[in-house]
Short mmCIF file of C-alpha atoms and ligand atoms in Angstrom, two decimals:
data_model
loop_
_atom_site.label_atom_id
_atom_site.label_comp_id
_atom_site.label_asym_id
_atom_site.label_seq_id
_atom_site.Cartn_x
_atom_site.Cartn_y
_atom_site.Cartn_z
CA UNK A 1104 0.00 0.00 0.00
CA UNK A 1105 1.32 3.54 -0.66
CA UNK A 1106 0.38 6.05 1.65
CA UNK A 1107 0.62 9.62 0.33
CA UNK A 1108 2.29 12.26 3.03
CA UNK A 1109 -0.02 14.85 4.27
CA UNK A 1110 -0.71 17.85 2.61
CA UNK A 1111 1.36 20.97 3.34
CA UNK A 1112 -0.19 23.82 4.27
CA UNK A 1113 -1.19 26.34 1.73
CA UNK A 1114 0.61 29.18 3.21
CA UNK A 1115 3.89 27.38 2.65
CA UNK A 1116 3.07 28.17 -1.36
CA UNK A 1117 4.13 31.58 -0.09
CA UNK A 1118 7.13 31.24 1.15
CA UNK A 1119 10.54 32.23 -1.25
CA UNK A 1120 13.76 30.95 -0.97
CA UNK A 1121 17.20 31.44 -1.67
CA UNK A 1122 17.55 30.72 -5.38
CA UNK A 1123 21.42 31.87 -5.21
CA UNK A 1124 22.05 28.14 -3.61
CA UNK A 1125 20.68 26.52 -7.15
CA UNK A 1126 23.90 28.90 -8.64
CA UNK A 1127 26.72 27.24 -5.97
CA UNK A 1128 24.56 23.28 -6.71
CA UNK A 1129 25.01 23.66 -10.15
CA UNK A 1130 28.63 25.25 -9.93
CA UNK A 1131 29.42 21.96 -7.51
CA UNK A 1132 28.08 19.50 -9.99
CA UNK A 1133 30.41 21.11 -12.47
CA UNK A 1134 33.33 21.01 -10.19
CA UNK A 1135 32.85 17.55 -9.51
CA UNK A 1136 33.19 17.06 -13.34
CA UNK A 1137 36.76 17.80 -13.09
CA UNK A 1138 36.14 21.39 -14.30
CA UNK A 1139 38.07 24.58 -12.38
CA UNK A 1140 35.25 26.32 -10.71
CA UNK A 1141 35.81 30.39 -9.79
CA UNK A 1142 33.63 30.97 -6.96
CA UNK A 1143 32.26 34.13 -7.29
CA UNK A 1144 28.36 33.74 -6.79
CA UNK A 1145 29.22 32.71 -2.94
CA UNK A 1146 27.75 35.06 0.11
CA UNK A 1147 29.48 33.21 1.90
CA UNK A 1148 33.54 33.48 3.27
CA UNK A 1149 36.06 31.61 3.28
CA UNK A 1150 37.95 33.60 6.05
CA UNK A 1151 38.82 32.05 9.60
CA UNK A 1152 37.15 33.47 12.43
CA UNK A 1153 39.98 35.75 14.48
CA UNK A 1154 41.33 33.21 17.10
CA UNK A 1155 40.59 35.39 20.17
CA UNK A 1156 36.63 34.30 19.22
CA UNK A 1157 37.19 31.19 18.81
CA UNK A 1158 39.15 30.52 21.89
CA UNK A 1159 36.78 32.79 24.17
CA UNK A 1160 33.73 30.51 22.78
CA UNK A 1161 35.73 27.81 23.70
CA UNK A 1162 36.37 28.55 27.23
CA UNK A 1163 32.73 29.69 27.25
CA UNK A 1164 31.98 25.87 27.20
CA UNK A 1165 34.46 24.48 28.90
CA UNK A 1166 33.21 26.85 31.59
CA UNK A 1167 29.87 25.49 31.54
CA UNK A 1168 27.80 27.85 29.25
CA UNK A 1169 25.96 25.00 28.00
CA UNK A 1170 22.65 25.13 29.45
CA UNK A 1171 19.99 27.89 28.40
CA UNK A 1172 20.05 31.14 28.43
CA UNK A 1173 17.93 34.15 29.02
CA UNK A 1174 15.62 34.56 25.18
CA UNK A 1175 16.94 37.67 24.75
CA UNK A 1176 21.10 37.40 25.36
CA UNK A 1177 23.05 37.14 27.63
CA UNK A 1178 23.32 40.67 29.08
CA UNK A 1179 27.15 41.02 28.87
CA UNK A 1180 26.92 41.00 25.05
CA UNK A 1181 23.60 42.84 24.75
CA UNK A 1182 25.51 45.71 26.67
CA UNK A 1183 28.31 45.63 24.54
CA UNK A 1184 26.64 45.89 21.61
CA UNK A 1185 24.05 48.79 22.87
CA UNK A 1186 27.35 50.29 23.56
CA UNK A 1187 29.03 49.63 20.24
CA UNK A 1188 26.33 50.21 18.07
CA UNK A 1189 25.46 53.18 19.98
CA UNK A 1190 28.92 55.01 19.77
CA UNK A 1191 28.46 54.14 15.76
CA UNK A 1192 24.96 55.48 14.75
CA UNK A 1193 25.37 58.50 17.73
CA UNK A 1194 22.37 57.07 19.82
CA UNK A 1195 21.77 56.43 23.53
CA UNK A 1196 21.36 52.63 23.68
CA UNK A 1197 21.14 49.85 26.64
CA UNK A 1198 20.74 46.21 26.40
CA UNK A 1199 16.90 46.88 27.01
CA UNK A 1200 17.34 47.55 23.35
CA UNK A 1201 18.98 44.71 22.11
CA UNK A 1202 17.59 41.04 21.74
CA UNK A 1203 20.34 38.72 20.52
CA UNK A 1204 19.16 36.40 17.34
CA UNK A 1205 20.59 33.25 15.64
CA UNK A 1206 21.92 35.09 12.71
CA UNK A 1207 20.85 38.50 11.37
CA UNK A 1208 18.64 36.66 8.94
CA UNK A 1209 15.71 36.18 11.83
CA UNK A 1210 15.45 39.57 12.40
CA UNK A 1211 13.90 40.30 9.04
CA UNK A 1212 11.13 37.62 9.37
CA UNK A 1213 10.41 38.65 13.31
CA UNK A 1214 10.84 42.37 12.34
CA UNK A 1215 7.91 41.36 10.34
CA UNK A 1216 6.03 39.24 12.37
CA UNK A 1217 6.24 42.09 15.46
CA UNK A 1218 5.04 44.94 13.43
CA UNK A 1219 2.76 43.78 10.15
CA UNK A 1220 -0.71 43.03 9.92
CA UNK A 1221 -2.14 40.97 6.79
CA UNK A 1222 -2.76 42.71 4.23
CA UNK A 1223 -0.30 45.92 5.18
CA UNK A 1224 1.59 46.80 2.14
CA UNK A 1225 6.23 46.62 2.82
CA UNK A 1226 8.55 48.55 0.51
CA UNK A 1227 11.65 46.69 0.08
CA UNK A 1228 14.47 46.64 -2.10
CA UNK A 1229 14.80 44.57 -5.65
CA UNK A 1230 17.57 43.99 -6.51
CA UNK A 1231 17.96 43.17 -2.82
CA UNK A 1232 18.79 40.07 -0.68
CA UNK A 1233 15.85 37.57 -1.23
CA UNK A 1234 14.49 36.37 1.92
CA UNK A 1235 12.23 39.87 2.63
CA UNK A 1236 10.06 39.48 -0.68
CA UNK A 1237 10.07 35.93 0.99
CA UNK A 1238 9.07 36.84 4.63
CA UNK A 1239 6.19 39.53 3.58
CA UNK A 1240 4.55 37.41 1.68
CA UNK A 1241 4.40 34.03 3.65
CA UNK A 1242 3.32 36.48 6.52
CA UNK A 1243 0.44 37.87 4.56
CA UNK A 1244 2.07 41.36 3.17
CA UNK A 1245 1.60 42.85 0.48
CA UNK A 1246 5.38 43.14 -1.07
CA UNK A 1247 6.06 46.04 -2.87
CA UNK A 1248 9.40 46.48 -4.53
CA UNK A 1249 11.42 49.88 -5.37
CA UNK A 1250 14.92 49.47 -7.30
CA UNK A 1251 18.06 51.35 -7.96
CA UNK A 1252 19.36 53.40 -10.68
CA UNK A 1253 22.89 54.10 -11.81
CA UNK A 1254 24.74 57.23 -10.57
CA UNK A 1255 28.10 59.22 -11.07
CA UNK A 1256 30.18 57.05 -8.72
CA UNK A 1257 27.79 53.93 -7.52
CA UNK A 1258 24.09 53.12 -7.41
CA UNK A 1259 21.39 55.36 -5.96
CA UNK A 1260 17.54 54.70 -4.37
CA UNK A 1261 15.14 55.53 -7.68
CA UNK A 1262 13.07 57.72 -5.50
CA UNK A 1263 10.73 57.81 -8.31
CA UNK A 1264 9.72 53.96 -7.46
CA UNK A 1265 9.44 54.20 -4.03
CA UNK A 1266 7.20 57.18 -4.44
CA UNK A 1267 5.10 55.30 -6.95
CA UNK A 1268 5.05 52.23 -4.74
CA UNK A 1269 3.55 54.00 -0.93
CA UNK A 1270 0.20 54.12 -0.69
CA UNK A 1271 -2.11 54.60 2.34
CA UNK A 1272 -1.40 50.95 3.27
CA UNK A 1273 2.23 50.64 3.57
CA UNK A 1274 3.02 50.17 7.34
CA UNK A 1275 6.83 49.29 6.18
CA UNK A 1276 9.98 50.27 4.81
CA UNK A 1277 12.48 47.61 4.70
CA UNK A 1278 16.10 49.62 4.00
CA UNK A 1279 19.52 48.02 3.34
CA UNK A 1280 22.05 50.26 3.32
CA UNK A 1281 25.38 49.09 2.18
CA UNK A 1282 23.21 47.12 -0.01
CA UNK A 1283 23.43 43.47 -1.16
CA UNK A 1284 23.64 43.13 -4.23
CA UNK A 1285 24.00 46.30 -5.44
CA UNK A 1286 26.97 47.54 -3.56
CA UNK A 1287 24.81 50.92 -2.86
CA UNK A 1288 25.41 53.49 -0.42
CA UNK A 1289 23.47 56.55 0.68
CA UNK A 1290 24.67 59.73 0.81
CA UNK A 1291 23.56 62.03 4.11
CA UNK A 1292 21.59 63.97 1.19
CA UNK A 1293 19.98 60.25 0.29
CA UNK A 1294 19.20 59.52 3.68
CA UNK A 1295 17.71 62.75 4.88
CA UNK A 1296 15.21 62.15 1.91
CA UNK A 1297 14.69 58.72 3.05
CA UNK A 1298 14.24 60.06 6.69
CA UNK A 1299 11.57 62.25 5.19
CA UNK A 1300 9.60 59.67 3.56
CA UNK A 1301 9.59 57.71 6.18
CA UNK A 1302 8.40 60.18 8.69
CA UNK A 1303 5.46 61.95 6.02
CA UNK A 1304 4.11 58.17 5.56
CA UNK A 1305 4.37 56.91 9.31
CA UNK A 1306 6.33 53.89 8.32
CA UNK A 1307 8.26 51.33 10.68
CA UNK A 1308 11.06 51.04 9.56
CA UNK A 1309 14.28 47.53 9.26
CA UNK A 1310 17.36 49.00 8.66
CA UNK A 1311 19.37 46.22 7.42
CA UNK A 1312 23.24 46.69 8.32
CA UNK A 1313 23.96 43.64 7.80
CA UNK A 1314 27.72 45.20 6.01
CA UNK A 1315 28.10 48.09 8.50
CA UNK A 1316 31.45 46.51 9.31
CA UNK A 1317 32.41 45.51 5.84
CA UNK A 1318 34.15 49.55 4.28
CA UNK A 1319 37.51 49.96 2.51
CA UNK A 1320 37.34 53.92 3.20
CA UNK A 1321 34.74 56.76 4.27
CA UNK A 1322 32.15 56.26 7.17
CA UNK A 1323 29.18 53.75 7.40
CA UNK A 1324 25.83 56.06 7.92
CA UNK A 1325 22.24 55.01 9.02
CA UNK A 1326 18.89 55.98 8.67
CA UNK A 1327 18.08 54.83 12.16
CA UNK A 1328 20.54 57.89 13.35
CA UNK A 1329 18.63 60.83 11.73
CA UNK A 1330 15.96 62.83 13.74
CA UNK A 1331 12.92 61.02 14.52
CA UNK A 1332 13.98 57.85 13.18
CA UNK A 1333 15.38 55.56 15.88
CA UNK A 1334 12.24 55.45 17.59
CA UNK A 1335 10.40 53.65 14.64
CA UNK A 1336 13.48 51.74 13.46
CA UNK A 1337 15.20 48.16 13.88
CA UNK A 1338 18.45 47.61 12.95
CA UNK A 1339 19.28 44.29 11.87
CA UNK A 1340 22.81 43.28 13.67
CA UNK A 1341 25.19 40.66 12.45
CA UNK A 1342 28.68 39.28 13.47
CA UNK A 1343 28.55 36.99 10.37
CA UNK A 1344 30.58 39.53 8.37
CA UNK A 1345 32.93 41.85 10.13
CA UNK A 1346 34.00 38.50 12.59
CA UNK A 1347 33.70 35.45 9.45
CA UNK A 1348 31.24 33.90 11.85
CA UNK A 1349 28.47 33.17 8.98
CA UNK A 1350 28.29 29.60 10.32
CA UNK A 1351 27.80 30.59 14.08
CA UNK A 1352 24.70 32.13 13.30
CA UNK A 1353 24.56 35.41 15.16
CA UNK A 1354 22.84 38.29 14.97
CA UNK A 1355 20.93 41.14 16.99
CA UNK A 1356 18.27 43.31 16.74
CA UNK A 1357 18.71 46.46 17.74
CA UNK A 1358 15.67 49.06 18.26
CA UNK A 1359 13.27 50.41 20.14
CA UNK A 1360 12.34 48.22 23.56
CA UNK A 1361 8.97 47.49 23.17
CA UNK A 1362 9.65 46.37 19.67
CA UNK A 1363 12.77 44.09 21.00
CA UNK A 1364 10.65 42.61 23.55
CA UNK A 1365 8.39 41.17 21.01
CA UNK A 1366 10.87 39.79 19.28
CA UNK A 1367 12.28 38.23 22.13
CA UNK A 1368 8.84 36.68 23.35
CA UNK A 1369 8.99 35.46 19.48
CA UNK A 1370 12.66 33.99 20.43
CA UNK A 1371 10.86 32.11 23.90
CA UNK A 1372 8.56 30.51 21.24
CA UNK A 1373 10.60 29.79 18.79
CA UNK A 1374 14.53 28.81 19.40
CA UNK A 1375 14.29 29.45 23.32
CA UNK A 1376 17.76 31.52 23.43
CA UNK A 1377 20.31 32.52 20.56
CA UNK A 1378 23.27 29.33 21.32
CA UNK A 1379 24.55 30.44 24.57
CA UNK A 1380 28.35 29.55 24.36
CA UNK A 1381 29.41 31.51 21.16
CA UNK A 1382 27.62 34.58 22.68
CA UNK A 1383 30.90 34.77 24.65
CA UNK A 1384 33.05 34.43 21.62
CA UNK A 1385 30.83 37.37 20.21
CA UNK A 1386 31.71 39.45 23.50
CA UNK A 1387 35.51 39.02 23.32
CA UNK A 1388 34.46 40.39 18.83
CA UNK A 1389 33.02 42.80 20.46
CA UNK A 1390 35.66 44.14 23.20
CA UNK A 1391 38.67 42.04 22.66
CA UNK A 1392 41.47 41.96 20.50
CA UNK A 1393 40.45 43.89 16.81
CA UNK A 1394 43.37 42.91 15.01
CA UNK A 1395 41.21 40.05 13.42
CA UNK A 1396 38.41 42.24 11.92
CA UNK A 1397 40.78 44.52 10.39
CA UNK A 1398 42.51 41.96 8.79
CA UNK A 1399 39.41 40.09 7.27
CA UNK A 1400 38.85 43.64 5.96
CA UNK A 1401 42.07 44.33 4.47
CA UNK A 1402 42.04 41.04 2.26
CA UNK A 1403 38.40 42.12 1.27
CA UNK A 1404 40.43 45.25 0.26
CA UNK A 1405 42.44 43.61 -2.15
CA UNK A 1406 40.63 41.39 -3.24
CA UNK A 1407 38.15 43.86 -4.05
CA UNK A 1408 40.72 46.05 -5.89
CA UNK A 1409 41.66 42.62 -8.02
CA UNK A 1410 38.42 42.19 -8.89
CA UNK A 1411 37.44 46.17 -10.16
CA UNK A 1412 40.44 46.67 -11.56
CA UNK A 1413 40.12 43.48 -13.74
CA UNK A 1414 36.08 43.30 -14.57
CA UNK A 1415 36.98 47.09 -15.62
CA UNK A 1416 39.72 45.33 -18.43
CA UNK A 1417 36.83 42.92 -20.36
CA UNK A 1418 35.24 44.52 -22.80
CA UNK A 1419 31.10 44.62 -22.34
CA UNK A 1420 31.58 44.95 -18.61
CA UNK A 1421 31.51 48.27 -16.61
CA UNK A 1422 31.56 48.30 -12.77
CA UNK A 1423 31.36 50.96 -9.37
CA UNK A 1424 34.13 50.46 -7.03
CA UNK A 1425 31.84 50.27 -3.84
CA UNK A 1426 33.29 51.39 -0.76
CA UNK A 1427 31.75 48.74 1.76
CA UNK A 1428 30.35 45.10 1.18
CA UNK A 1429 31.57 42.50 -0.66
CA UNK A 1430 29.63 42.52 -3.79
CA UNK A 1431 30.13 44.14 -6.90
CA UNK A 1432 27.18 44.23 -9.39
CA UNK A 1433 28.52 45.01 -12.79
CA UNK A 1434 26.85 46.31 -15.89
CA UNK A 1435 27.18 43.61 -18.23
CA UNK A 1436 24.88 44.40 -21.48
CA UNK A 1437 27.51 44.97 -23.70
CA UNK A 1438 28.88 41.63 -23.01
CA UNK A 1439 25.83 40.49 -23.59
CA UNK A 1440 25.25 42.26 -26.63
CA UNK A 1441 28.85 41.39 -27.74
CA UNK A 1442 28.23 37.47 -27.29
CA UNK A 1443 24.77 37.30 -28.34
CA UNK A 1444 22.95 36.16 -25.20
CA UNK A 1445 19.48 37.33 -24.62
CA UNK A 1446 18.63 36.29 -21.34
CA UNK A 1447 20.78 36.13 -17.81
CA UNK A 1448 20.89 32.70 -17.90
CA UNK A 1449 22.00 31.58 -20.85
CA UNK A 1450 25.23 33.99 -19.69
CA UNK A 1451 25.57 32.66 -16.50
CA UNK A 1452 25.44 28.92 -17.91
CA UNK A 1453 28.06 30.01 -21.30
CA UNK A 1454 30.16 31.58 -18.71
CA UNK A 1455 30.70 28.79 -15.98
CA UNK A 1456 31.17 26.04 -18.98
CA UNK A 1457 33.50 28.02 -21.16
CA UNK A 1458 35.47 29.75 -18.47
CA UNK A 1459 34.51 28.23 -14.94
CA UNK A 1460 33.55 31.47 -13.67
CA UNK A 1461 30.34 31.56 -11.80
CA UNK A 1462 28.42 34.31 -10.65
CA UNK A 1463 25.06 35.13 -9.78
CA UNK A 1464 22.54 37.16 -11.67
CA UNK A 1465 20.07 39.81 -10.89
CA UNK A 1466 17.54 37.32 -10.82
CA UNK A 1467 18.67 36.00 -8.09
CA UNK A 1468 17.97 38.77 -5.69
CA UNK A 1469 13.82 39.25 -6.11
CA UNK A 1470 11.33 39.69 -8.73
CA UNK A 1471 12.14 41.32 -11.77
CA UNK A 1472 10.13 45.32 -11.93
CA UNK A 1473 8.56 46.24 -14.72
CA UNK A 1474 10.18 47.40 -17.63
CA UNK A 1475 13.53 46.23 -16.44
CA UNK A 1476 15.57 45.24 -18.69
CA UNK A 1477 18.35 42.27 -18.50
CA UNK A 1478 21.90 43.89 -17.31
CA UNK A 1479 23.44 43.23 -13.95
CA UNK A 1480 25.41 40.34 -12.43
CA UNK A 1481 26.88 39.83 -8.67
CA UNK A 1482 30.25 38.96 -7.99
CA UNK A 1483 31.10 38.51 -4.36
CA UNK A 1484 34.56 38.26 -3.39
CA UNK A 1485 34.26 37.31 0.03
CA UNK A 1486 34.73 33.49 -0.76
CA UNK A 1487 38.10 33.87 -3.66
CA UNK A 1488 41.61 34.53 -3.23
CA UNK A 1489 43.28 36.86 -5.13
CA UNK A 1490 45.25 34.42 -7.63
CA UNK A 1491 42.15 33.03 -8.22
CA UNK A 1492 40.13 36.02 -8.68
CA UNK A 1493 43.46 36.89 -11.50
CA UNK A 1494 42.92 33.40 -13.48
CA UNK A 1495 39.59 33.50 -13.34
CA UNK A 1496 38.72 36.97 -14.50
CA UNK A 1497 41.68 36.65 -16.88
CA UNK A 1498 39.85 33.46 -18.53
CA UNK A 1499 36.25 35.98 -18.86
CA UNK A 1500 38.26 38.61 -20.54
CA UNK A 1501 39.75 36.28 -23.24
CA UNK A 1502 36.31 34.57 -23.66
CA UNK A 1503 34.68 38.24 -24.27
CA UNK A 1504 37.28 39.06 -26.09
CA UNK A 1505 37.06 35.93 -28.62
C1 PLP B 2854 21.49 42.11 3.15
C2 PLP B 2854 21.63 40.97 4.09
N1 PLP B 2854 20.91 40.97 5.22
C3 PLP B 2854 20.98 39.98 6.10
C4 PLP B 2854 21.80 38.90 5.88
C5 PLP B 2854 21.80 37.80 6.91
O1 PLP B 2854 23.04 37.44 7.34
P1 PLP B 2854 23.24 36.42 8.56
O2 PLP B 2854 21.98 35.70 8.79
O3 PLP B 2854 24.36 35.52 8.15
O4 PLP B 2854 23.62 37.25 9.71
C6 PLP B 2854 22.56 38.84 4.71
C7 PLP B 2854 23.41 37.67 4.41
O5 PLP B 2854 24.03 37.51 3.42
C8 PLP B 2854 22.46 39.90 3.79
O6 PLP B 2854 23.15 39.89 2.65
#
């Protein structure tokens, strides 16, 4: 007899996911062809977390920090962080307004689930990182997307979208800045306007900082820090980046303290606590030793000059030089154009079989707006070495060149 598994739940019809992980399956099949494979459609890094962390989380366990701990952090690291991150964005924080997650990533989801109602209407970014067109819609949102368009020196919010997107509905502004994919950074004058949006539409706002850390040069700036907008916004907090900790999974939120409690009786409900022992190797991040975060962000450095100063040599490609983040998301419809594909994938397949570069595409980074046409790629850097980021591009620039 063959029994047939229950039926899943029709919300789950809702829910997105990552298609960027399809990219790194199919560039592992291809590797495991025998075929050299240049990584550059990983998030992900391939950096060692600084050894102070990993010996503090260590000791955390050896000490006995295995058993639970409170939902919301342990309050040594949920001070230091309301002290870091309020010495950074220029605000008066406490650990009343911090509530330590498993990974930045849950704060997006819980920022959601804290402050949207079914049927409310979220602006968020496409091209942006996947999981919020996900999270408003398997919540019952209304997702409403505003892009980017190209400036003088790097990308810049088309205020003309977002403006066409609000209605009396929206409730939410979702807000990466230091934007993945993209690369994008606001100016004060681009924040200021975004401030002012915010505040004449009464929106919560998530600002997603996820690559605070991650800048070659200049000054990380946030929305949260202008007048009137730290009371009505989260920041989403992760050590993934500036410590290589994406496999510890830790993150914060880090907002107003009614809004933090909520999302740490969503924590009692849903995980109990964040892991308690590598909360101590994120303390000693936070106060300890910082010789290991400026190293992970000098390599970035160079690898990120490598990779500029080498997309900018193919013909067909043209490319920002972002100051923070590990992404760059070059132009490439002249390459296109010059080899005759139509269509993002059929460039991303030609290009991983004829030169083993992979990337990803725009695709990969939420729904498509109207009217846009086929043009961007994202190469992160944050999981390449330099001599491969050399043979790699070198092999796309002869194969564009052909
Ligand atoms: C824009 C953005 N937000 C949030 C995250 C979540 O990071 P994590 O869950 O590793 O802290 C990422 C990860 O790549 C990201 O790119």
């Amino acid at each position: 007899m063959t029994v047939s598994p229950p039926p899943i739940a029709e919300r789950i019809s809702r829910l997105g996911t990552e298609t960027a992980f399809a990219v790194s399956a199919e560039a592992n099949e291809w590797k495991s062809q025998g075929h050299t494979v240049y990584p550059f459609h990983l998030g992900d890094m391939d950096l060692p977390t600084p050894e102070n962390i990993v010996e503090a989380a260590f000791r955390a366990l050896r000490d006995g920090k295995n058993g639970y701990c409170p939902p919301a952090g342990i309050l040594p690291l949920r001070e230091a962080l309301s002290a870091d991150v309020g010495a950074s964005h220029g605000l008066a924080l406490g650990p009343q307004n911090v509530v330590i997650e498993p990974g930045g990533k849950p704060v997006i989801g819980k920022f959601i689930l804290a402050l949207m109602n079914p049927g409310d209407e979220v602006l968020y970014p496409s091209p942006g990182y996947p999981i919020y067109e996900s999270q408003i819609e398997f919540h019952g949102g209304v997702a409403r997307p505003y892009g980017y368009v190209e400036g003088a020196e790097n990308f810049e919010l088309d205020f003309e979208a977002l403006e066409a997107q609000v209605s009396p509905r929206t409730r939410i502004l979702i807000f990466n800045n230091l934007q993945n994919p993209t690369g994008a950074e606001s100016s004060p004058a681009e924040l200021e306007r975004v401030a002012e949006f915010a505040l004449r539409h009464d929106l919560a706002v998530l600002c997603d900082e996820a690559y605070w850390n991650i800048r070659y040069s200049g000054q990380s700036r946030s929305l949260a820090s202008l007048p009137g907008m730290a009371e009505r916004s989260v920041i989403l907090y992760t050590f993934s980046k500036k410590f290589a900790m994406t496999g510890w999974r830790l993150g914060a939120a880090v907002g107003p303290a009614a809004i933090v409690d909520v999302i740490a009786k969503l924590n009692v409900n849903d995980e109990s606590c964040s892991n308690h022992f590598i909360q101590y190797g994120a303390l000693e991040g936070l106060t300890g030793d910082q010789s290991g975060p400026r190293e992970i962000v000098r390599i970035l450095r160079e690898r990120r000059d490598a990779c500029v100063e080498l997309l900018g040599q193919i013909p067909g490609i043209s490319c920002f030089t972002p100051a923070a983040t590990f992404y760059l998301f070059p132009n490439v419809s002249g390459l296109m154009a010059r080899k005759g594909y139509a269509s993002y994938d059929e460039l991303r397949r030609a290009a991983l079989e004829e030169t083993g570069v992979s990337f990803c595409t725009r695709l990969h980074f939420g729904r498509a707006l109207p009217g846009e046409k086929d043009a961007y790629v994202r190469f992160a850097y944050s999981g390449i070495t330099v001599p491969l980021i050399e043979e790699g591009l070198g092999k796309l620039k002869a194969w564009a060149e052909a």
